[in-house]
């Protein structure tokens, strides 16, 4: 146990009771909450934890008496460090029926405070509707000395695994070591200081309600977690002024920061029943079976978050597996195999959990089994217990589950969704399922009965985490989002069929990458789409009013007598309320338009920061403009690897070669159609692309910037050069690009992607959709040229269309579409031809033909023969 460097703190015991505390004698007002003048000139401030009219038993609030009110701060603004690892909305997460396990999350070597080290693993619901919960890991290597956090999203239960913490709160100090827990209610300002070096642990955040003690039913009045063991701080304050203090606020998973000149921990006295607290898990008084069989693990519930609906399952339970005696006779003592209605997230504070002997479930790691996912003791545990071996848990007499082990569970009734970041982080243990497979000894033992050579099952191999060096509790970079080949992760968790069309797979991986990499842009994009809906709705309402008689009357009255409006009574009596409504809608419209313009600027703002990972997988923040598409390079790399795999696939190669032999006619037909295309059309397109750089399609902001840049005496020259540059292009050619560019923009907006600069992944996907419906390659090429031109002009040096992925898509489209028409009718003709041939074809060729036919029928137009695609991709 870690020792606190300072004398033990004072606490107040109880659970949910009314408490009061003052750090200076007489600081707490007597007989009322907010007297006209508080003692010592303090400010009274209420902090409510429930709605004002909540039933008395559930009502939570506290009164704080502070040196300065909390409101004394500069305006909040979004924080400028990456917080994409943090979320409070799980509508976009992934679910999987597979068992999930994470090896210990690495603690970074660089300075990271508790807030920056928060990393969301999974959750359900969303903070915006105060429903559901989130589960995070935290890692920290430095104390929060001049910053505090307020979580507006819900209560947080902290389970330290490594490193003792001092929680500075508005209510006072709490020292919390591994083996203890703390609850920080919604809204309470706190700072996390480290007592002795790096810290790591788990957080259960509930968006609804508060943690409560479970009912005890037939157990009676005592047992499990007893109320008197929950400890609350005593008032403590620091009177620090003239500093630059950062007050952080988490709201819907986003972090905001405001600065103020004084410490927020300036509460001299307080009273109430809405107070942070801690609890030592060693005080838990467990109940258990004393004859045979197992009670359900609900018997170990420490705290619960009740549902809004009485009698409904709790939103979340915090359950521990404490040291205890096992005495059940003729009973399989490790936890039984099960599939539960609830979902279970498990963590390990210390020791080795009784149901996992394989060394893969380690302190600082985690496991997650969603609703009805089967799990239970691993094979090693099962064999040891069933054989009645030396393991204490399998003996028939009383056995003690050692004090060195402490595991816990966050059990939830709603199904948690896993964040893409958690699914793709390097800690994911993709061999987890193997712990239920046969042990290596089983083969030898069962076949040769060489029992004397069998090692103890638990010692068969060093723990995986040690073997691969990632299990250490120190060193290593921050939790990494995308260093792991996402392809493998997807392939494992979603068991994607490796024989599926490869282009589609690469596109899906790319979309996954988009979720990981661009949540900030997506958020802005989503807002933009929402506002555009509001805009359309307002426009419709305004149009309806403009067509009404009342409006016509009002308009003509105003036209003849502009002052009529001043006599408001007369005017509105004459016109009904139509005019008022119209004016109000017009105002709303103006505000919506301004918002849209601002969001569009944000979307096009190249200075927006994004997270990228370098080749070693280290995650860092970069301006979006300078992003060198690291995420896309691994998509491309994975695509190449995948193609290499496919080339090795003998069966496919056979099909391909067989198909090539019999398909000469089809190829000839394509060649013929390609030859039909007028060469001057191609030349014109290519010339257009090359000339695009001189096109006067510079963003308006370019000219604005230019206008500010040049000396006043040169403004005339600037206008002249603008006109000069524009004269290099015919107006008709400019028009050629306008529509394809608009098409791309609206497609991006609908998908929530940034279009300037656009990721090559986005461009590749868009060109794919264009190719699917295009009748000839020129359409694809035109779209690509339009995107090329816009980027060439607007984003110096960054052009997604040059990316190998986009090149590959264009090559594939060119190969398939040629420049001639290959529409559905043509495809059907090909199919008919193939069918006719099939009647005469030998078996292998028949298989090849039917494979090709199936593809054509499925409309997967991008299936180019492997050599062509490989050449284009390299
Ligand atoms: Fe379980």
PDB file of N, CA and C and ligand atoms in Angstrom, residues 297 321 335-340 342-346 353 356 367 369 373-376 409 411, ligand 1:
ATOM      1  N   UNK A 297     -22.996 -13.101  -8.438  1.00  0.00           N
ATOM      2  CA  UNK A 297     -22.022 -12.100  -7.976  1.00  0.00           C
ATOM      3  C   UNK A 297     -22.661 -10.811  -7.455  1.00  0.00           C
ATOM      4  N   UNK A 321     -14.574  -8.587  -6.128  1.00  0.00           N
ATOM      5  CA  UNK A 321     -14.328  -9.982  -5.784  1.00  0.00           C
ATOM      6  C   UNK A 321     -13.230  -9.958  -4.722  1.00  0.00           C
ATOM      7  N   UNK A 335     -15.675 -19.286 -10.485  1.00  0.00           N
ATOM      8  CA  UNK A 335     -16.957 -18.843 -11.047  1.00  0.00           C
ATOM      9  C   UNK A 335     -17.424 -19.803 -12.143  1.00  0.00           C
ATOM     10  N   UNK A 336     -18.720 -20.022 -12.180  1.00  0.00           N
ATOM     11  CA  UNK A 336     -19.286 -20.943 -13.168  1.00  0.00           C
ATOM     12  C   UNK A 336     -19.306 -20.312 -14.558  1.00  0.00           C
ATOM     13  N   UNK A 337     -19.491 -21.150 -15.581  1.00  0.00           N
ATOM     14  CA  UNK A 337     -19.669 -20.627 -16.948  1.00  0.00           C
ATOM     15  C   UNK A 337     -21.025 -19.946 -17.037  1.00  0.00           C
ATOM     16  N   UNK A 338     -21.095 -18.892 -17.814  1.00  0.00           N
ATOM     17  CA  UNK A 338     -22.378 -18.186 -17.856  1.00  0.00           C
ATOM     18  C   UNK A 338     -22.524 -17.332 -19.098  1.00  0.00           C
ATOM     19  N   UNK A 339     -23.755 -17.029 -19.419  1.00  0.00           N
ATOM     20  CA  UNK A 339     -24.116 -16.032 -20.433  1.00  0.00           C
ATOM     21  C   UNK A 339     -25.145 -15.159 -19.767  1.00  0.00           C
ATOM     22  N   UNK A 340     -24.863 -13.888 -19.638  1.00  0.00           N
ATOM     23  CA  UNK A 340     -25.710 -13.029 -18.811  1.00  0.00           C
ATOM     24  C   UNK A 340     -26.497 -12.021 -19.631  1.00  0.00           C
ATOM     25  N   UNK A 342     -26.955  -9.163 -18.422  1.00  0.00           N
ATOM     26  CA  UNK A 342     -26.171  -7.940 -18.220  1.00  0.00           C
ATOM     27  C   UNK A 342     -24.866  -8.030 -18.996  1.00  0.00           C
ATOM     28  N   UNK A 343     -24.205  -6.895 -19.174  1.00  0.00           N
ATOM     29  CA  UNK A 343     -22.868  -6.871 -19.763  1.00  0.00           C
ATOM     30  C   UNK A 343     -21.865  -6.610 -18.641  1.00  0.00           C
ATOM     31  N   UNK A 344     -20.673  -7.177 -18.791  1.00  0.00           N
ATOM     32  CA  UNK A 344     -19.717  -7.132 -17.684  1.00  0.00           C
ATOM     33  C   UNK A 344     -18.376  -6.581 -18.143  1.00  0.00           C
ATOM     34  N   UNK A 345     -17.945  -5.525 -17.494  1.00  0.00           N
ATOM     35  CA  UNK A 345     -16.592  -5.007 -17.697  1.00  0.00           C
ATOM     36  C   UNK A 345     -15.813  -5.360 -16.440  1.00  0.00           C
ATOM     37  N   UNK A 346     -14.669  -6.019 -16.598  1.00  0.00           N
ATOM     38  CA  UNK A 346     -13.893  -6.401 -15.416  1.00  0.00           C
ATOM     39  C   UNK A 346     -12.515  -5.774 -15.441  1.00  0.00           C
ATOM     40  N   UNK A 353      -6.851 -13.047 -10.779  1.00  0.00           N
ATOM     41  CA  UNK A 353      -8.277 -13.349 -10.624  1.00  0.00           C
ATOM     42  C   UNK A 353      -8.491 -14.858 -10.655  1.00  0.00           C
ATOM     43  N   UNK A 356      -9.060 -16.818 -14.001  1.00  0.00           N
ATOM     44  CA  UNK A 356      -8.144 -16.693 -15.142  1.00  0.00           C
ATOM     45  C   UNK A 356      -6.726 -17.034 -14.706  1.00  0.00           C
ATOM     46  N   UNK A 367     -11.351  -6.692 -19.183  1.00  0.00           N
ATOM     47  CA  UNK A 367     -12.072  -7.570 -20.102  1.00  0.00           C
ATOM     48  C   UNK A 367     -13.497  -7.062 -20.226  1.00  0.00           C
ATOM     49  N   UNK A 369     -17.407  -8.438 -21.623  1.00  0.00           N
ATOM     50  CA  UNK A 369     -18.288  -9.450 -22.209  1.00  0.00           C
ATOM     51  C   UNK A 369     -19.668  -8.818 -22.322  1.00  0.00           C
ATOM     52  N   UNK A 373     -22.724 -12.829 -24.259  1.00  0.00           N
ATOM     53  CA  UNK A 373     -21.441 -13.385 -24.719  1.00  0.00           C
ATOM     54  C   UNK A 373     -20.987 -14.434 -23.712  1.00  0.00           C
ATOM     55  N   UNK A 374     -20.780 -15.675 -24.167  1.00  0.00           N
ATOM     56  CA  UNK A 374     -20.423 -16.722 -23.206  1.00  0.00           C
ATOM     57  C   UNK A 374     -19.020 -16.497 -22.640  1.00  0.00           C
ATOM     58  N   UNK A 375     -18.843 -16.760 -21.360  1.00  0.00           N
ATOM     59  CA  UNK A 375     -17.512 -16.702 -20.756  1.00  0.00           C
ATOM     60  C   UNK A 375     -17.525 -17.472 -19.451  1.00  0.00           C
ATOM     61  N   UNK A 376     -16.380 -17.500 -18.811  1.00  0.00           N
ATOM     62  CA  UNK A 376     -16.232 -18.253 -17.560  1.00  0.00           C
ATOM     63  C   UNK A 376     -14.779 -18.586 -17.363  1.00  0.00           C
ATOM     64  N   UNK A 409     -15.846  -5.528 -10.992  1.00  0.00           N
ATOM     65  CA  UNK A 409     -16.671  -5.573 -12.202  1.00  0.00           C
ATOM     66  C   UNK A 409     -17.581  -4.347 -12.235  1.00  0.00           C
ATOM     67  N   UNK A 411     -20.923  -3.805 -13.816  1.00  0.00           N
ATOM     68  CA  UNK A 411     -21.955  -4.594 -14.498  1.00  0.00           C
ATOM     69  C   UNK A 411     -23.076  -3.656 -14.918  1.00  0.00           C
TER      70      UNK A 411
HETATM   71 FE1  LIG B   1     -19.058 -12.843 -15.941  1.00  0.00          FE
END
